[in-house]
Short mmCIF file of C-alpha atoms and ligand atoms in Angstrom, two decimals:
data_model
loop_
_atom_site.label_atom_id
_atom_site.label_comp_id
_atom_site.label_asym_id
_atom_site.label_seq_id
_atom_site.Cartn_x
_atom_site.Cartn_y
_atom_site.Cartn_z
CA MET A 1215 -6.51 -13.78 14.10
CA SER A 1216 -9.09 -11.07 14.32
CA LEU A 1217 -8.98 -7.39 13.53
CA GLN A 1218 -8.84 -6.69 17.24
CA ASP A 1219 -5.83 -8.99 17.71
CA ILE A 1220 -3.97 -7.22 14.94
CA ASN A 1221 -4.78 -3.80 16.38
CA THR A 1222 -3.51 -4.96 19.77
CA ARG A 1223 -0.28 -6.25 18.24
CA ILE A 1224 0.22 -2.97 16.36
CA ALA A 1225 -0.28 -0.98 19.56
CA LYS A 1226 2.27 -3.17 21.37
CA ALA A 1227 4.77 -2.79 18.55
CA GLU A 1228 4.32 0.99 18.59
CA THR A 1229 5.00 1.08 22.32
CA ALA A 1230 7.99 -1.27 22.04
CA ALA A 1231 9.49 1.00 19.39
CA GLY A 1232 8.88 4.12 21.50
CA ARG A 1233 6.42 5.42 18.96
CA ALA A 1234 3.12 7.21 19.58
CA GLN A 1235 -0.07 5.15 19.73
CA GLY A 1236 -1.88 5.49 16.44
CA SER A 1237 1.21 6.40 14.45
CA VAL A 1238 0.83 3.29 12.30
CA ARG A 1239 -2.07 2.98 9.90
CA LEU A 1240 -3.49 -0.50 9.33
CA ILE A 1241 -4.42 -1.18 5.71
CA ALA A 1242 -6.63 -4.28 5.69
CA VAL A 1243 -5.76 -6.02 2.42
CA SER A 1244 -9.04 -7.43 1.14
CA LYS A 1245 -8.02 -8.68 -2.32
CA VAL A 1246 -9.85 -11.84 -3.38
CA GLN A 1247 -11.63 -12.08 -0.05
CA PRO A 1248 -15.34 -12.87 -0.10
CA ASN A 1249 -17.56 -9.85 0.52
CA GLU A 1250 -18.93 -11.34 3.78
CA ARG A 1251 -15.45 -11.22 5.31
CA VAL A 1252 -14.97 -7.61 4.20
CA GLU A 1253 -18.39 -6.68 5.52
CA ALA A 1254 -17.55 -8.24 8.89
CA VAL A 1255 -14.44 -6.08 9.19
CA LEU A 1256 -16.41 -2.97 8.16
CA GLU A 1257 -18.98 -3.79 10.85
CA GLN A 1258 -16.19 -3.86 13.43
CA GLY A 1259 -15.52 -0.24 12.53
CA HIS A 1260 -12.45 -0.57 10.32
CA ARG A 1261 -12.42 1.73 7.30
CA CYS A 1262 -8.98 1.53 5.70
CA PHE A 1263 -8.55 -1.15 3.02
CA GLY A 1264 -6.08 -2.21 0.35
CA GLU A 1265 -6.61 -3.84 -3.03
CA ASN A 1266 -3.99 -4.90 -5.56
CA ARG A 1267 -6.03 -4.72 -8.77
CA VAL A 1268 -7.96 -1.76 -10.10
CA GLN A 1269 -10.51 -3.94 -11.81
CA GLU A 1270 -11.34 -5.97 -8.72
CA ALA A 1271 -11.42 -2.85 -6.55
CA SER A 1272 -13.79 -1.01 -8.87
CA GLY A 1273 -16.17 -3.96 -8.87
CA LYS A 1274 -16.26 -4.15 -5.11
CA TRP A 1275 -15.81 -0.80 -3.37
CA PRO A 1276 -18.36 1.62 -4.88
CA ALA A 1277 -21.16 -0.49 -3.36
CA PHE A 1278 -19.46 -0.68 0.06
CA ARG A 1279 -18.95 3.08 -0.06
CA GLU A 1280 -22.68 3.63 -0.32
CA SER A 1281 -23.12 2.00 3.07
CA TYR A 1282 -19.85 3.29 4.57
CA PRO A 1283 -18.99 6.68 3.03
CA ASP A 1284 -15.81 7.15 5.08
CA ILE A 1285 -13.93 4.22 3.57
CA GLU A 1286 -10.29 4.91 2.68
CA LEU A 1287 -9.02 2.79 -0.20
CA HIS A 1288 -5.36 2.10 -1.01
CA LEU A 1289 -4.14 0.60 -4.27
CA ILE A 1290 -1.12 -1.56 -3.37
CA GLY A 1291 -0.60 -3.51 -6.60
CA PRO A 1292 0.99 -2.64 -9.95
CA LEU A 1293 -0.76 0.04 -11.99
CA GLN A 1294 -0.94 0.15 -15.78
CA THR A 1295 -1.03 3.65 -17.24
CA ASN A 1296 -4.28 2.93 -19.05
CA LYS A 1297 -5.93 2.25 -15.67
CA ALA A 1298 -4.43 5.29 -13.96
CA ARG A 1299 -7.50 7.52 -14.28
CA GLN A 1300 -9.77 4.83 -12.93
CA ALA A 1301 -7.38 4.23 -10.03
CA MET A 1302 -7.21 7.95 -9.24
CA ASP A 1303 -10.99 8.21 -9.23
CA LEU A 1304 -11.39 5.25 -6.95
CA CYS A 1305 -8.47 5.34 -4.54
CA ASP A 1306 -7.30 7.62 -1.74
CA ALA A 1307 -3.72 6.42 -2.06
CA ILE A 1308 -1.56 4.60 -4.61
CA HIS A 1309 1.45 2.68 -3.26
CA SER A 1310 2.89 1.46 -6.55
CA VAL A 1311 4.38 4.44 -8.38
CA ASP A 1312 7.34 2.66 -9.91
CA ARG A 1313 8.40 4.20 -13.24
CA PRO A 1314 8.74 7.55 -15.02
CA LYS A 1315 6.00 6.83 -17.55
CA LEU A 1316 3.46 6.20 -14.79
CA ALA A 1317 4.62 9.28 -12.86
CA LYS A 1318 4.13 11.46 -15.94
CA THR A 1319 0.67 10.03 -16.58
CA LEU A 1320 -0.37 10.59 -12.95
CA ALA A 1321 0.93 14.16 -13.11
CA ARG A 1322 -1.00 14.93 -16.30
CA LEU A 1323 -4.22 13.44 -14.88
CA ALA A 1324 -3.75 15.25 -11.55
CA GLN A 1325 -3.58 18.55 -13.47
CA GLU A 1326 -6.68 17.66 -15.41
CA MET A 1327 -8.69 16.38 -12.44
CA GLY A 1328 -7.48 19.00 -9.99
CA SER A 1329 -6.70 16.38 -7.36
CA CYS A 1330 -4.44 13.42 -6.76
CA PRO A 1331 -4.42 10.53 -4.30
CA ASP A 1332 -1.52 10.28 -1.82
CA LEU A 1333 1.35 8.57 -3.59
CA PHE A 1334 4.03 6.13 -2.48
CA ILE A 1335 6.99 5.15 -4.63
CA GLN A 1336 7.57 1.41 -4.77
CA VAL A 1337 11.22 0.44 -4.38
CA ASN A 1338 12.39 -2.99 -5.50
CA THR A 1339 14.72 -3.37 -2.50
CA GLY A 1340 15.57 -6.97 -3.36
CA GLU A 1341 16.35 -6.06 -6.98
CA GLU A 1342 14.16 -8.94 -8.11
CA GLU A 1343 13.58 -9.16 -11.82
CA GLN A 1344 9.96 -10.28 -11.60
CA LYS A 1345 9.02 -7.60 -9.07
CA ALA A 1346 7.81 -4.07 -9.73
CA GLY A 1347 9.54 -1.08 -8.23
CA ILE A 1348 12.34 1.35 -8.91
CA LEU A 1349 15.82 -0.01 -8.16
CA PRO A 1350 17.45 1.38 -4.97
CA LYS A 1351 20.23 3.02 -7.01
CA ASP A 1352 17.66 4.92 -9.09
CA ALA A 1353 15.38 5.88 -6.20
CA ASP A 1354 16.83 9.32 -5.36
CA ALA A 1355 16.62 10.50 -8.98
CA PHE A 1356 13.10 9.13 -9.38
CA ILE A 1357 11.90 10.81 -6.18
CA ALA A 1358 13.32 14.10 -7.49
CA GLU A 1359 11.61 13.58 -10.82
CA CYS A 1360 8.26 12.97 -9.12
CA ARG A 1361 8.73 16.12 -7.06
CA ASP A 1362 9.48 18.09 -10.20
CA LEU A 1363 6.16 16.84 -11.55
CA ASP A 1364 4.45 18.22 -8.40
CA LEU A 1365 3.21 14.78 -7.43
CA PRO A 1366 2.13 14.43 -3.78
CA ILE A 1367 4.71 11.84 -2.76
CA GLN A 1368 4.02 10.70 0.84
CA GLY A 1369 6.68 8.07 1.07
CA LEU A 1370 8.05 4.74 -0.08
CA MET A 1371 6.77 1.20 -0.28
CA CYS A 1372 8.50 -2.18 -0.54
CA ILE A 1373 7.72 -5.89 -0.69
CA PRO A 1374 10.79 -7.82 0.54
CA PRO A 1375 11.86 -11.04 -1.24
CA VAL A 1376 10.16 -14.05 0.37
CA GLU A 1377 13.42 -15.86 1.13
CA GLU A 1378 15.21 -12.99 2.81
CA GLU A 1379 15.16 -11.35 6.23
CA PRO A 1380 12.56 -8.59 5.79
CA ALA A 1381 14.17 -6.30 8.38
CA LEU A 1382 17.14 -5.68 6.07
CA HIS A 1383 14.76 -4.45 3.39
CA PHE A 1384 12.73 -2.34 5.81
CA ALA A 1385 15.94 -0.71 7.03
CA LEU A 1386 17.07 0.02 3.46
CA LEU A 1387 13.70 1.56 2.60
CA ALA A 1388 13.81 3.71 5.76
CA LYS A 1389 17.30 4.91 4.85
CA ILE A 1390 16.29 5.94 1.31
CA SER A 1391 13.23 7.67 2.74
CA GLU A 1392 15.18 9.57 5.36
CA ARG A 1393 17.85 10.88 3.03
CA ASN A 1394 15.10 12.17 0.74
CA GLY A 1395 13.12 13.82 3.51
CA LEU A 1396 10.07 11.61 3.13
CA THR A 1397 7.98 10.52 6.10
CA GLY A 1398 5.67 7.74 4.90
CA LEU A 1399 6.83 4.12 4.94
CA SER A 1400 4.47 1.49 3.57
CA MET A 1401 6.02 -1.78 4.68
CA GLY A 1402 5.13 -4.92 6.63
CA MET A 1403 2.56 -7.61 5.90
CA SER A 1404 0.90 -10.40 7.94
CA SER A 1405 4.14 -12.20 8.75
CA ASP A 1406 6.41 -9.25 9.50
CA PHE A 1407 4.46 -6.09 10.37
CA GLU A 1408 5.88 -5.87 13.89
CA SER A 1409 9.41 -5.81 12.54
CA ALA A 1410 8.35 -3.15 10.02
CA ILE A 1411 6.89 -1.01 12.83
CA ALA A 1412 10.16 -1.30 14.77
CA LEU A 1413 11.92 0.10 11.70
CA GLY A 1414 9.51 3.00 11.18
CA ALA A 1415 6.54 1.76 9.12
CA THR A 1416 3.70 4.29 8.97
CA HIS A 1417 1.43 2.02 6.91
CA VAL A 1418 1.28 -1.76 7.30
CA ARG A 1419 -0.54 -3.86 4.72
CA VAL A 1420 -2.08 -6.88 6.44
CA GLY A 1421 -4.31 -9.33 4.58
CA SER A 1422 -4.47 -12.98 5.54
CA ALA A 1423 -3.85 -12.38 9.26
CA ILE A 1424 -7.12 -10.42 9.39
CA PHE A 1425 -9.29 -12.14 6.80
CA GLY A 1426 -7.93 -15.67 6.75
CA ASP A 1427 -6.26 -17.40 3.84
CA ARG A 1428 -6.97 -16.12 0.36
CA VAL A 1429 -8.57 -18.30 -2.26
CA LYS A 1430 -5.80 -18.86 -4.80
CA GLN A 1431 -5.87 -16.23 -7.55
CA PRO A 1432 -6.08 -17.51 -11.10
CA GLY A 1433 -2.87 -16.91 -13.05
C1 PLP N 2461 -1.45 -9.26 -0.71
C2 PLP N 2461 -0.57 -8.14 -0.33
C3 PLP N 2461 -0.34 -7.84 1.03
C4 PLP N 2461 -0.94 -8.61 2.18
O1 PLP N 2461 -0.33 -9.85 2.32
P1 PLP N 2461 -0.62 -10.79 3.59
O2 PLP N 2461 0.55 -11.67 3.66
O3 PLP N 2461 -1.90 -11.50 3.32
O4 PLP N 2461 -0.73 -9.91 4.78
C5 PLP N 2461 0.48 -6.75 1.30
N1 PLP N 2461 1.03 -6.01 0.32
C6 PLP N 2461 0.83 -6.28 -0.98
C7 PLP N 2461 1.47 -5.42 -2.00
C8 PLP N 2461 0.03 -7.36 -1.35
O5 PLP N 2461 -0.16 -7.61 -2.65
#
């Protein structure tokens, strides 16, 4: 697959769902990809990328930004509070706000820094023990808490369990979002982004379908 193929498929899915062209943002997930592959996608004009680790992102993106100042960077992986400041400095959006302690830290730093990236609350729709995210039953209260902290919450994010039909999880996320008056929905990856678009995704996070298979991450 190429970037162009993915863009074409996104456009088709938007049309099929009766949605406006350009209503879905493609986050090209570049984690553990060699720099040549990232550079190739930058050269094709794409500027919106996702990384799942602060450390890897901070080693990689400042240099790319010197050549391409209009890069938009999204953190899509779990965030430790001690890396929050670094993440806020580096990223335009954080998709993994998943617990009160992190929300409070982000709020304090936002006050201090006078700015804050766009935020998405990660919901553990499959209620999986090993996965990050607020449980669906706690989502409404957590969204309210984040709003009380004046955090710029754009929407919700989920990663469906591998063994389950993703559409059920996308629909659940959309329902929680709607009843809380949120508009952003970060959902859909290489294997299921068209289904996510049909169910209202505003941000799809696509890695291997654009860049090719990832080299296996250690650990
Ligand atoms: C790696 C990753 C993706 C992209 O996965 P692909 O299957 O390669 O498209 C999307 N979202 C998150 C949170 C990820 O960590």
